[in-house]
JSON list of C-alpha atoms in Angstrom, two decimals:
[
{"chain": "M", "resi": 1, "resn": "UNK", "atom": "CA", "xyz": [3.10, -3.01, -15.84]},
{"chain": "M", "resi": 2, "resn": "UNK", "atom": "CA", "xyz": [-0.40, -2.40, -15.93]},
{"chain": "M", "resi": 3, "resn": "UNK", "atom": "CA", "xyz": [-2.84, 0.55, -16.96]},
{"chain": "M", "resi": 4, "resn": "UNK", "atom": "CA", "xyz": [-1.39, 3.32, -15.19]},
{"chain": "M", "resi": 5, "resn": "UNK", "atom": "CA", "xyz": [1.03, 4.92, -13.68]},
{"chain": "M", "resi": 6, "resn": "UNK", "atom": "CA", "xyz": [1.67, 3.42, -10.79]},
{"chain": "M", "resi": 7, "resn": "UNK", "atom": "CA", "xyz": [4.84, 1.28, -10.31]},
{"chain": "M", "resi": 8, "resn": "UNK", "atom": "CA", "xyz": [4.52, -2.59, -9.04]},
{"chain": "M", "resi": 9, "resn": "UNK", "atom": "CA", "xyz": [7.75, -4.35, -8.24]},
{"chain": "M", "resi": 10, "resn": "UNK", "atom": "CA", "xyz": [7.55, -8.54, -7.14]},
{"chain": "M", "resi": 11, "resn": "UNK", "atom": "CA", "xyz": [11.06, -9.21, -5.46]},
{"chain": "M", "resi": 12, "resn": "UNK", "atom": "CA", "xyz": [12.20, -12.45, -4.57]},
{"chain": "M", "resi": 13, "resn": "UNK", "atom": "CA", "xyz": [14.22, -13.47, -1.43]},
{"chain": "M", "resi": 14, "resn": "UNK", "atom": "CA", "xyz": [16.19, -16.07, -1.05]},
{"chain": "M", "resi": 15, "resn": "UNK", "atom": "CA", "xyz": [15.31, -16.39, 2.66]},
{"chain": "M", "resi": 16, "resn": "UNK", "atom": "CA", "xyz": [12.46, -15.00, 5.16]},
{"chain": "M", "resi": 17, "resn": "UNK", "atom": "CA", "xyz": [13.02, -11.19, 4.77]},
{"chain": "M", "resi": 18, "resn": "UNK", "atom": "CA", "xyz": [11.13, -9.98, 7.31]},
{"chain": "M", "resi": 19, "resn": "UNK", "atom": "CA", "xyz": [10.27, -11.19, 11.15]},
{"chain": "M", "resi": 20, "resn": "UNK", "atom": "CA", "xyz": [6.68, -12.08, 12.01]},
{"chain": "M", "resi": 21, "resn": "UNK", "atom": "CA", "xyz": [5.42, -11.12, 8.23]},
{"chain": "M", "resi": 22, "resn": "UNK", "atom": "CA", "xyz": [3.49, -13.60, 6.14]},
{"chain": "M", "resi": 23, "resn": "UNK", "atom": "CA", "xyz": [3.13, -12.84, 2.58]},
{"chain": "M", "resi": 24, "resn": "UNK", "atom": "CA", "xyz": [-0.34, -11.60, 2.27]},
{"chain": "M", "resi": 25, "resn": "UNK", "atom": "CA", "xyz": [-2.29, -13.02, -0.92]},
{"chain": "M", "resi": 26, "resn": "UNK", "atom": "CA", "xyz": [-3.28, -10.13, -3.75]},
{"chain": "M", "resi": 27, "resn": "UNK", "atom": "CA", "xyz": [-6.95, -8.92, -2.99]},
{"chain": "M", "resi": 28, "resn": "UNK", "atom": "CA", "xyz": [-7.84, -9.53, -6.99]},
{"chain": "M", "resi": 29, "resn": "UNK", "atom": "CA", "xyz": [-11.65, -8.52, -6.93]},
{"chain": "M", "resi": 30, "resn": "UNK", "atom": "CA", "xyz": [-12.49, -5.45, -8.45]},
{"chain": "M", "resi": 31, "resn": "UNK", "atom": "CA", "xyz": [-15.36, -4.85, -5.66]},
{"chain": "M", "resi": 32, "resn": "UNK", "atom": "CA", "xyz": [-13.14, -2.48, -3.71]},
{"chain": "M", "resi": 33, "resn": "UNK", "atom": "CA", "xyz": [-15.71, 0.44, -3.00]},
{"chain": "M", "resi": 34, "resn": "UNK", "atom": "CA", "xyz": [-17.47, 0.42, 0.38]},
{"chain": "M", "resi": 35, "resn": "UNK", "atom": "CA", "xyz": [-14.53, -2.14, 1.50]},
{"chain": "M", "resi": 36, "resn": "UNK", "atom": "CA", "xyz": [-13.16, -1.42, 4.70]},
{"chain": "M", "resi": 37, "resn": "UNK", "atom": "CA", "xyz": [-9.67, -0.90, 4.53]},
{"chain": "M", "resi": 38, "resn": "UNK", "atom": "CA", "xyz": [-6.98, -1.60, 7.08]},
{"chain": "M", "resi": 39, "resn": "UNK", "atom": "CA", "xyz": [-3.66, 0.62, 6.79]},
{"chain": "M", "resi": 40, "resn": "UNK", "atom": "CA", "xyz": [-0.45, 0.28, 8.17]},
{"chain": "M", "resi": 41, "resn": "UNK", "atom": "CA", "xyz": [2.21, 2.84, 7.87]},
{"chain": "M", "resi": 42, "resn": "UNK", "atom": "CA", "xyz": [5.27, 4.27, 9.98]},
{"chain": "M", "resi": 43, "resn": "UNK", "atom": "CA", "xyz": [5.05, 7.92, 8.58]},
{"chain": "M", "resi": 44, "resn": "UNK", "atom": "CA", "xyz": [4.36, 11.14, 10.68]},
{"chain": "M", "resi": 45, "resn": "UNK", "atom": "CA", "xyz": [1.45, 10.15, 13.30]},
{"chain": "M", "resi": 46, "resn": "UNK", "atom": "CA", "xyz": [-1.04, 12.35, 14.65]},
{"chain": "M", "resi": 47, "resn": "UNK", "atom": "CA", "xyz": [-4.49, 13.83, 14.37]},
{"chain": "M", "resi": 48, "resn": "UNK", "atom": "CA", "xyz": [-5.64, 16.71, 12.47]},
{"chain": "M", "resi": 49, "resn": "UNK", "atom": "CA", "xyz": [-6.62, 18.50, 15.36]},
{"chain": "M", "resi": 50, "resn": "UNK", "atom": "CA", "xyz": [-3.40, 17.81, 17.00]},
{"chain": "M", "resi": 51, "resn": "UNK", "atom": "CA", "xyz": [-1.53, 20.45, 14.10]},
{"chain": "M", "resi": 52, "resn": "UNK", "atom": "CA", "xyz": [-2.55, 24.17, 14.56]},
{"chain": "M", "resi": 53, "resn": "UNK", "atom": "CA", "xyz": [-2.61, 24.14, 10.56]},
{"chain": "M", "resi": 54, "resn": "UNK", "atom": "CA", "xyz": [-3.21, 21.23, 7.72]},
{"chain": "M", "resi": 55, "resn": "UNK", "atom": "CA", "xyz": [0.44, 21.89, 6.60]},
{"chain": "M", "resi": 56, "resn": "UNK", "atom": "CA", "xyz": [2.04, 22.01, 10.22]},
{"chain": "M", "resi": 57, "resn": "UNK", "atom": "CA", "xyz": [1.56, 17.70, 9.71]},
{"chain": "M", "resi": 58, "resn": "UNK", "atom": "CA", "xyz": [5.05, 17.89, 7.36]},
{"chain": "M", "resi": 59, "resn": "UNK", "atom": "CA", "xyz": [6.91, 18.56, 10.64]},
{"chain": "M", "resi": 60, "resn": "UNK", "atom": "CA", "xyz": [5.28, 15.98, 12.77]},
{"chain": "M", "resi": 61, "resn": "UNK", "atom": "CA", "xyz": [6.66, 13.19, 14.38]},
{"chain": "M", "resi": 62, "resn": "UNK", "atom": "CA", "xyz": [7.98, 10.49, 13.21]},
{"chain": "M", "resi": 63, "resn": "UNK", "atom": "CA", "xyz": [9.13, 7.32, 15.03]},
{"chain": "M", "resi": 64, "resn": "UNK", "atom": "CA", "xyz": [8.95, 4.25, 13.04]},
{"chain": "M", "resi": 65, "resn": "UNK", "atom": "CA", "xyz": [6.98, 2.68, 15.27]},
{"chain": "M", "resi": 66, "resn": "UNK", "atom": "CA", "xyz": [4.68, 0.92, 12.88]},
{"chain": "M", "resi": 67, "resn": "UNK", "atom": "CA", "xyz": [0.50, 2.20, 13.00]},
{"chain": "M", "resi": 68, "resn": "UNK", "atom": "CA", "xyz": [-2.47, 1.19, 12.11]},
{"chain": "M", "resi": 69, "resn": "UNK", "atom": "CA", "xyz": [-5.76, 2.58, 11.36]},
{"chain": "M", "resi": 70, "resn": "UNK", "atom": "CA", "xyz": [-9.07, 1.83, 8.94]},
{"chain": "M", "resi": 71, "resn": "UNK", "atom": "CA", "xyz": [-10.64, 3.74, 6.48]},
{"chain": "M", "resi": 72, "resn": "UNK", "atom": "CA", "xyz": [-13.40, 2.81, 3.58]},
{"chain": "M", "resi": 73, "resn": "UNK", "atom": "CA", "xyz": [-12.74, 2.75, -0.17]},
{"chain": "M", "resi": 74, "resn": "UNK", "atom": "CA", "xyz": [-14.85, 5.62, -1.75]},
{"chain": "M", "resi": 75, "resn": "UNK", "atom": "CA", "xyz": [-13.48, 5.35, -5.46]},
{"chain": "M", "resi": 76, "resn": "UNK", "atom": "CA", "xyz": [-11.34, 2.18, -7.24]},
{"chain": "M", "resi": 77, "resn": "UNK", "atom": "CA", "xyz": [-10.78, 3.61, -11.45]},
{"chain": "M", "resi": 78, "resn": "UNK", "atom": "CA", "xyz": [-7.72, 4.19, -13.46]},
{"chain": "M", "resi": 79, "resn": "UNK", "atom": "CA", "xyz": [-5.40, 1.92, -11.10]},
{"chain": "M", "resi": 80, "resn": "UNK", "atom": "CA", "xyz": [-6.04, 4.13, -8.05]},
{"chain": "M", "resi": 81, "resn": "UNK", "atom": "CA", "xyz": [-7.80, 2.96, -4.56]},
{"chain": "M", "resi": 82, "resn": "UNK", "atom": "CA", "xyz": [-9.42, 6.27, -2.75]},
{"chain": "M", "resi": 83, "resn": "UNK", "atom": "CA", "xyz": [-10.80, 7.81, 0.62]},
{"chain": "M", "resi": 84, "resn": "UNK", "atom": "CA", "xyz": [-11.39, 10.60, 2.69]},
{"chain": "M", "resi": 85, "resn": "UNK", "atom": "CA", "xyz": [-9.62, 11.32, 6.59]},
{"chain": "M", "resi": 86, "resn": "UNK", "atom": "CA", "xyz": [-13.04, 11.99, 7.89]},
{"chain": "M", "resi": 87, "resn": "UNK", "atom": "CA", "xyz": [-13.89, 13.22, 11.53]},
{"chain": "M", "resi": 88, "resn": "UNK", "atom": "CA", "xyz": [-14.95, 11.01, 14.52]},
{"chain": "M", "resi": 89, "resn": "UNK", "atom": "CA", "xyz": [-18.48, 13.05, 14.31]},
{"chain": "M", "resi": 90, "resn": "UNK", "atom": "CA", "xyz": [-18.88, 11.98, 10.60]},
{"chain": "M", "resi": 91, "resn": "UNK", "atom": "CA", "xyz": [-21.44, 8.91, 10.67]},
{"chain": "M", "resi": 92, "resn": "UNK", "atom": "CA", "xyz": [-19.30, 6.86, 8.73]},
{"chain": "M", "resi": 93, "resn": "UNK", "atom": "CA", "xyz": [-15.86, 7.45, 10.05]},
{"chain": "M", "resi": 94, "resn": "UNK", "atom": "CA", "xyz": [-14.06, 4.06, 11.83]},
{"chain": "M", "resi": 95, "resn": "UNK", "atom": "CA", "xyz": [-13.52, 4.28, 15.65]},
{"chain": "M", "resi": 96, "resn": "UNK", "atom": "CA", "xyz": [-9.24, 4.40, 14.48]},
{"chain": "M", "resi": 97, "resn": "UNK", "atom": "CA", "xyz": [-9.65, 6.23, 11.42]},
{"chain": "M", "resi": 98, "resn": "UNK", "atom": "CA", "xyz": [-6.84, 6.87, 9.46]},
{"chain": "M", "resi": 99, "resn": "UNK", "atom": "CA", "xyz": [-5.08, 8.13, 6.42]},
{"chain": "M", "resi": 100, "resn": "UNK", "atom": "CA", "xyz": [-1.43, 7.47, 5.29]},
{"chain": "M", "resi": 101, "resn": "UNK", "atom": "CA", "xyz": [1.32, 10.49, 5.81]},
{"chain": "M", "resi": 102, "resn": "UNK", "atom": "CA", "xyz": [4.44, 10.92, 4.97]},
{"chain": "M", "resi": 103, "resn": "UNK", "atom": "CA", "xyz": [6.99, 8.14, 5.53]},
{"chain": "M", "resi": 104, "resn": "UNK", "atom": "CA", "xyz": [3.86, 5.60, 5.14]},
{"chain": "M", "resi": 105, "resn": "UNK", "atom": "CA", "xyz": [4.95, 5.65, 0.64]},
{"chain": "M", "resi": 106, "resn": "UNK", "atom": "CA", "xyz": [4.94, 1.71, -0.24]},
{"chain": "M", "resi": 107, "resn": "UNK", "atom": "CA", "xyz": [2.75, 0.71, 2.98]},
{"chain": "M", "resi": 108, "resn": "UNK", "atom": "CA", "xyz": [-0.46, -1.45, 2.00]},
{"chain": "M", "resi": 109, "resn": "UNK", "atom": "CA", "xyz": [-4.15, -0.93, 2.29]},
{"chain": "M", "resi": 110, "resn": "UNK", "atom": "CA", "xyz": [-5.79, -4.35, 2.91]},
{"chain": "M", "resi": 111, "resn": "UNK", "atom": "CA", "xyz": [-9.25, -5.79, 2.74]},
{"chain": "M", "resi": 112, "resn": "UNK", "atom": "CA", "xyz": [-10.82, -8.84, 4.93]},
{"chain": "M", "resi": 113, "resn": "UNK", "atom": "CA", "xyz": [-11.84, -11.23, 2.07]},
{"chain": "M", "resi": 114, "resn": "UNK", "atom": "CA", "xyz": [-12.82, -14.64, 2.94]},
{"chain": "M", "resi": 115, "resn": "UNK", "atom": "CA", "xyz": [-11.94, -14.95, 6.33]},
{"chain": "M", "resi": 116, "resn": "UNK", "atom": "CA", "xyz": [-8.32, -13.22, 5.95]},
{"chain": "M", "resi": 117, "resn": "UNK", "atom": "CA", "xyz": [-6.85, -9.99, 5.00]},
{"chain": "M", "resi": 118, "resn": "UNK", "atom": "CA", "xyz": [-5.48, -9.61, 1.37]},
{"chain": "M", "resi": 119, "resn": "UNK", "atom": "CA", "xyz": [-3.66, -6.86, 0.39]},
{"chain": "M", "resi": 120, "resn": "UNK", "atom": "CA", "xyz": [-5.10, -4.32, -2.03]},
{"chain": "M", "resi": 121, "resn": "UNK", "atom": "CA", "xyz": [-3.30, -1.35, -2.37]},
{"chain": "M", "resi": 122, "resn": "UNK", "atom": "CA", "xyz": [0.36, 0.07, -1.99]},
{"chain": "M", "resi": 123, "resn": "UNK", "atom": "CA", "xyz": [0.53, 3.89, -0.75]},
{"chain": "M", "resi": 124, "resn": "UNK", "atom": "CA", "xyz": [1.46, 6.38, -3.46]},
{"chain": "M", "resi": 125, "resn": "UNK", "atom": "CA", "xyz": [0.24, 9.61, -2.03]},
{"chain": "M", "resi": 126, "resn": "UNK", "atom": "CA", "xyz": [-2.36, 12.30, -2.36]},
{"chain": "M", "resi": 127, "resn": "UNK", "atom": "CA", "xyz": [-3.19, 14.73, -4.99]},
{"chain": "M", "resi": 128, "resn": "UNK", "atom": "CA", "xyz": [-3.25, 18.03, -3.11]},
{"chain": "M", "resi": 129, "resn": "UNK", "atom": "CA", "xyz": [-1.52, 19.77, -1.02]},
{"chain": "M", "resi": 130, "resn": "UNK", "atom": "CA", "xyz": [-2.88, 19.29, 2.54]},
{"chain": "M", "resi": 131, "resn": "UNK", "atom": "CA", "xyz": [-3.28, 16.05, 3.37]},
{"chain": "M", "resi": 132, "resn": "UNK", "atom": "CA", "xyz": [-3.21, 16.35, 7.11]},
{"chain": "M", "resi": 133, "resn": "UNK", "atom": "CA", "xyz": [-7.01, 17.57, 7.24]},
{"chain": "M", "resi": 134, "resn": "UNK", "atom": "CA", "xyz": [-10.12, 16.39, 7.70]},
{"chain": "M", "resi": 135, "resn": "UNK", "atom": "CA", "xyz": [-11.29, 16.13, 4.02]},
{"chain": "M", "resi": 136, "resn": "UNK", "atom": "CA", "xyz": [-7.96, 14.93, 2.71]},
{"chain": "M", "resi": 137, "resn": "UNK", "atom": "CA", "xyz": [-8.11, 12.23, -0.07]},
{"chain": "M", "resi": 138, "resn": "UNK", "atom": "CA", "xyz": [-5.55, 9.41, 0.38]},
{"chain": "M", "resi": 139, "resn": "UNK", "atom": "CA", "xyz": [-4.49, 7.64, -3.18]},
{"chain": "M", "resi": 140, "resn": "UNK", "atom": "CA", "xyz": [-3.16, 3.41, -2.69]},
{"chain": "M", "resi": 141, "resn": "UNK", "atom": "CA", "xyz": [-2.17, 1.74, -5.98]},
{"chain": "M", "resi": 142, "resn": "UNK", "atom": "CA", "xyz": [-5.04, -0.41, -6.87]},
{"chain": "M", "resi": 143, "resn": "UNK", "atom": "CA", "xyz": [-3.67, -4.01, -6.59]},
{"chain": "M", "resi": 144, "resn": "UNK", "atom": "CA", "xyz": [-6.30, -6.01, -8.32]},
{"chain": "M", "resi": 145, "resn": "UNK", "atom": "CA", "xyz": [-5.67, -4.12, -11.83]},
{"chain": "M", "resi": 146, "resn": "UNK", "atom": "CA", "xyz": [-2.03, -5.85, -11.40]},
{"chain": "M", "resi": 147, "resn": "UNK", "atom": "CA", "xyz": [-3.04, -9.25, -9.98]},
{"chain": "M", "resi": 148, "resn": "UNK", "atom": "CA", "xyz": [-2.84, -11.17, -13.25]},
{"chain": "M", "resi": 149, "resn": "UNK", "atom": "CA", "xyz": [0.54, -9.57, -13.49]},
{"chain": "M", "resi": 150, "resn": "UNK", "atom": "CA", "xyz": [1.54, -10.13, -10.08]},
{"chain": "M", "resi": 151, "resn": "UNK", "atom": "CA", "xyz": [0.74, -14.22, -9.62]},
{"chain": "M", "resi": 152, "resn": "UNK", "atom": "CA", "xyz": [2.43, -14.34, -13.29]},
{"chain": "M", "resi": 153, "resn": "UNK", "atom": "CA", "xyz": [5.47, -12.99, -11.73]},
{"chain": "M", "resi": 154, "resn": "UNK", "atom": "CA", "xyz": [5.56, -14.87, -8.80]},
{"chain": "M", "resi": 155, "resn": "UNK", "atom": "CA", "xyz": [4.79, -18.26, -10.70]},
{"chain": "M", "resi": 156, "resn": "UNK", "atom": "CA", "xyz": [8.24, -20.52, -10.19]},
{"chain": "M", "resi": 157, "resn": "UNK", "atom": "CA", "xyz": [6.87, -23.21, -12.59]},
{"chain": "M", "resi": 158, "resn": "UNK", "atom": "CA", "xyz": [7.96, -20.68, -15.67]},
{"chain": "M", "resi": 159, "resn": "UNK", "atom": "CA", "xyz": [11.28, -19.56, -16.56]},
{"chain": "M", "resi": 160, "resn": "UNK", "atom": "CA", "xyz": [12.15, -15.58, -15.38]},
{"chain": "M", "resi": 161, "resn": "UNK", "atom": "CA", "xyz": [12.23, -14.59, -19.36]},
{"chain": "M", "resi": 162, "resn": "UNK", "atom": "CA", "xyz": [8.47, -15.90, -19.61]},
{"chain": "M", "resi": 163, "resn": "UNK", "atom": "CA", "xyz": [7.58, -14.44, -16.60]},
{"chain": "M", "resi": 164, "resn": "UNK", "atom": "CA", "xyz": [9.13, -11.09, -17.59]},
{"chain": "M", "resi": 165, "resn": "UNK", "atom": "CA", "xyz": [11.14, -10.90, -14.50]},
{"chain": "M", "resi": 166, "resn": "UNK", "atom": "CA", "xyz": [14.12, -8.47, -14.97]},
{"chain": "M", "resi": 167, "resn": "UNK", "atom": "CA", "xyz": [16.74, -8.88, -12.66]},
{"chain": "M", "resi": 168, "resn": "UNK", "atom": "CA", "xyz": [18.05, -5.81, -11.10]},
{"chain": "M", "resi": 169, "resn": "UNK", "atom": "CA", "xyz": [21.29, -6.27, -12.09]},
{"chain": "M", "resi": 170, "resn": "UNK", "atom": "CA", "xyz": [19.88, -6.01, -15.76]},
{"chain": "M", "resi": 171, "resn": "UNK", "atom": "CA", "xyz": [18.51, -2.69, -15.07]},
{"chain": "M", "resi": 172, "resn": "UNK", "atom": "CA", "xyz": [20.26, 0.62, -16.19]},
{"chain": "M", "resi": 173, "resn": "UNK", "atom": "CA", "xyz": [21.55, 2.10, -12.23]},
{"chain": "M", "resi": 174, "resn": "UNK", "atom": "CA", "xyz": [19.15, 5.21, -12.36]},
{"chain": "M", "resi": 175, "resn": "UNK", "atom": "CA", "xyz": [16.13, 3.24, -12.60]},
{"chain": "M", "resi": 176, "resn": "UNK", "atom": "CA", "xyz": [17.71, 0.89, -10.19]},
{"chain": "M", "resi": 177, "resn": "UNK", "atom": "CA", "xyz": [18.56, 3.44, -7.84]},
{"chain": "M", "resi": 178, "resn": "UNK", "atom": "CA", "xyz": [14.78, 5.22, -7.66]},
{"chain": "M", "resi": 179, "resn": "UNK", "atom": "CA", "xyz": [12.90, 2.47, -7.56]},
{"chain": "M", "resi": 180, "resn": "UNK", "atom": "CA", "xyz": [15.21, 0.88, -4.74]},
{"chain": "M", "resi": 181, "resn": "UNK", "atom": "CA", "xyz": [12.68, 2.21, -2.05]},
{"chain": "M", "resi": 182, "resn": "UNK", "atom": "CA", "xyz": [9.56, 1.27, -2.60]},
{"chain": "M", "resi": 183, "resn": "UNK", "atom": "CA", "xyz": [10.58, -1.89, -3.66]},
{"chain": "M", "resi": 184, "resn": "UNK", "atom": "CA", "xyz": [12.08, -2.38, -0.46]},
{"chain": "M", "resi": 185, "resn": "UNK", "atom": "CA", "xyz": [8.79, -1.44, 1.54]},
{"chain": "M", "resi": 186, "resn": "UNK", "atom": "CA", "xyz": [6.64, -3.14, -1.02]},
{"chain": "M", "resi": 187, "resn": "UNK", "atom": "CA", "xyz": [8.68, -6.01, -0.64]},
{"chain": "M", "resi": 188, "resn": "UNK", "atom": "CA", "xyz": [7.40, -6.66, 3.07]},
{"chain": "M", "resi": 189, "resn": "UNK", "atom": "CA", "xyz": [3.79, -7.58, 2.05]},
{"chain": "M", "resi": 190, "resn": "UNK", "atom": "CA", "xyz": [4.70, -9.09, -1.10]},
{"chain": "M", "resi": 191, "resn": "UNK", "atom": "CA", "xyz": [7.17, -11.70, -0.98]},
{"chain": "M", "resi": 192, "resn": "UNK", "atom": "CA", "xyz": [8.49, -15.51, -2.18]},
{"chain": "M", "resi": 193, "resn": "UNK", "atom": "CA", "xyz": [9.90, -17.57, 0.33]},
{"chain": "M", "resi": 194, "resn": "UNK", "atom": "CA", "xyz": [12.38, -19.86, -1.01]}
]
């Protein structure tokens, strides 16, 4: 779907996947910059300052305990949600700043809209090479581009075929098989309760 690259998967349950998780509703404005976002992830944790090198973060620790953090939306274009890991000294850094690491791929990026927090954006890395530095740009899947999309799927007034749900067990195994993942985090903030 939609006009990038970025992969979207809906999956539906036939029971309540996941303990103490409400679906959260798609964030489907396209007034994402300046938002503050909130991120969850259960990747490597840890400051910058706490590696003696941006790359030494690839080693860190990792614990799946789940974390959270906040961070502001500098750029939302070409299906991609963006911000910078800045310092505690910058003026506009959050008191619990935070960027997404390793192990945090599929975790979401909400926004507070209307008095409750909709989900925006699904990790799906960084384009460089350090991302465990101050400076580092953080990239989310940018939700709203694939709203339309997304409440289409989800719609269980309309038959699968007009929906253009694919079931997994009509998909070839290799694209079953790398996509298996993410769907599975994904799944946790997107879901149908049956």
């Amino acid at each position: 779907d939609g006009p990038n690259s970025n992969d979207v998967a809906v999956i539906e349950f036939t029971g309540r996947p996941f303990r103490n998780h409400d679906a959260r509703p798609i964030y489907s404005s396209i007034e994402e910059v300046g938002e503050t976002i909130w991120i969850l992830g259960m990747g490597i944790h840890g400051q910058p300052d706490d590696f003696p090198n941006a790359r030494a973060c690839s080693n860190g620790d990792q614990d799946s305990n789940l974390r959270e953090g906040y961070n502001t939306v500098e750029q939302a274009n070409n299906g991609v949600l963006m911000y910078t890991m800045k310092p505690s000294s910058s003026s506009t850094s959050h008191s619990r700043e935070a960027i997404a690491q390793d192990g945090d791929s599929g975790g979401p990026a909400l926004i507070e809209f209307e008095g409750e927090w909709q989900l925006a954006g699904v990790n799906s890395g960084t384009d460089e090479n350090n991302s465990c530095d101050w400076g580092s740009v953080d990239q989310y899947c940018r939700l709203s581009e694939h709203a339309e999309w997304i409440y289409k799927a989800m719609d269980d007034t309309v038959d699968d075929a007009s929906r253009g749900i694919r079931h997994t067990t009509d998909l070839e195994s290799g694209a079953r098989n790398c996509c298996l993942h993410y769907l599975a985090v994904f799944a946790l903030f997107i879901t149908i309760v049956l």
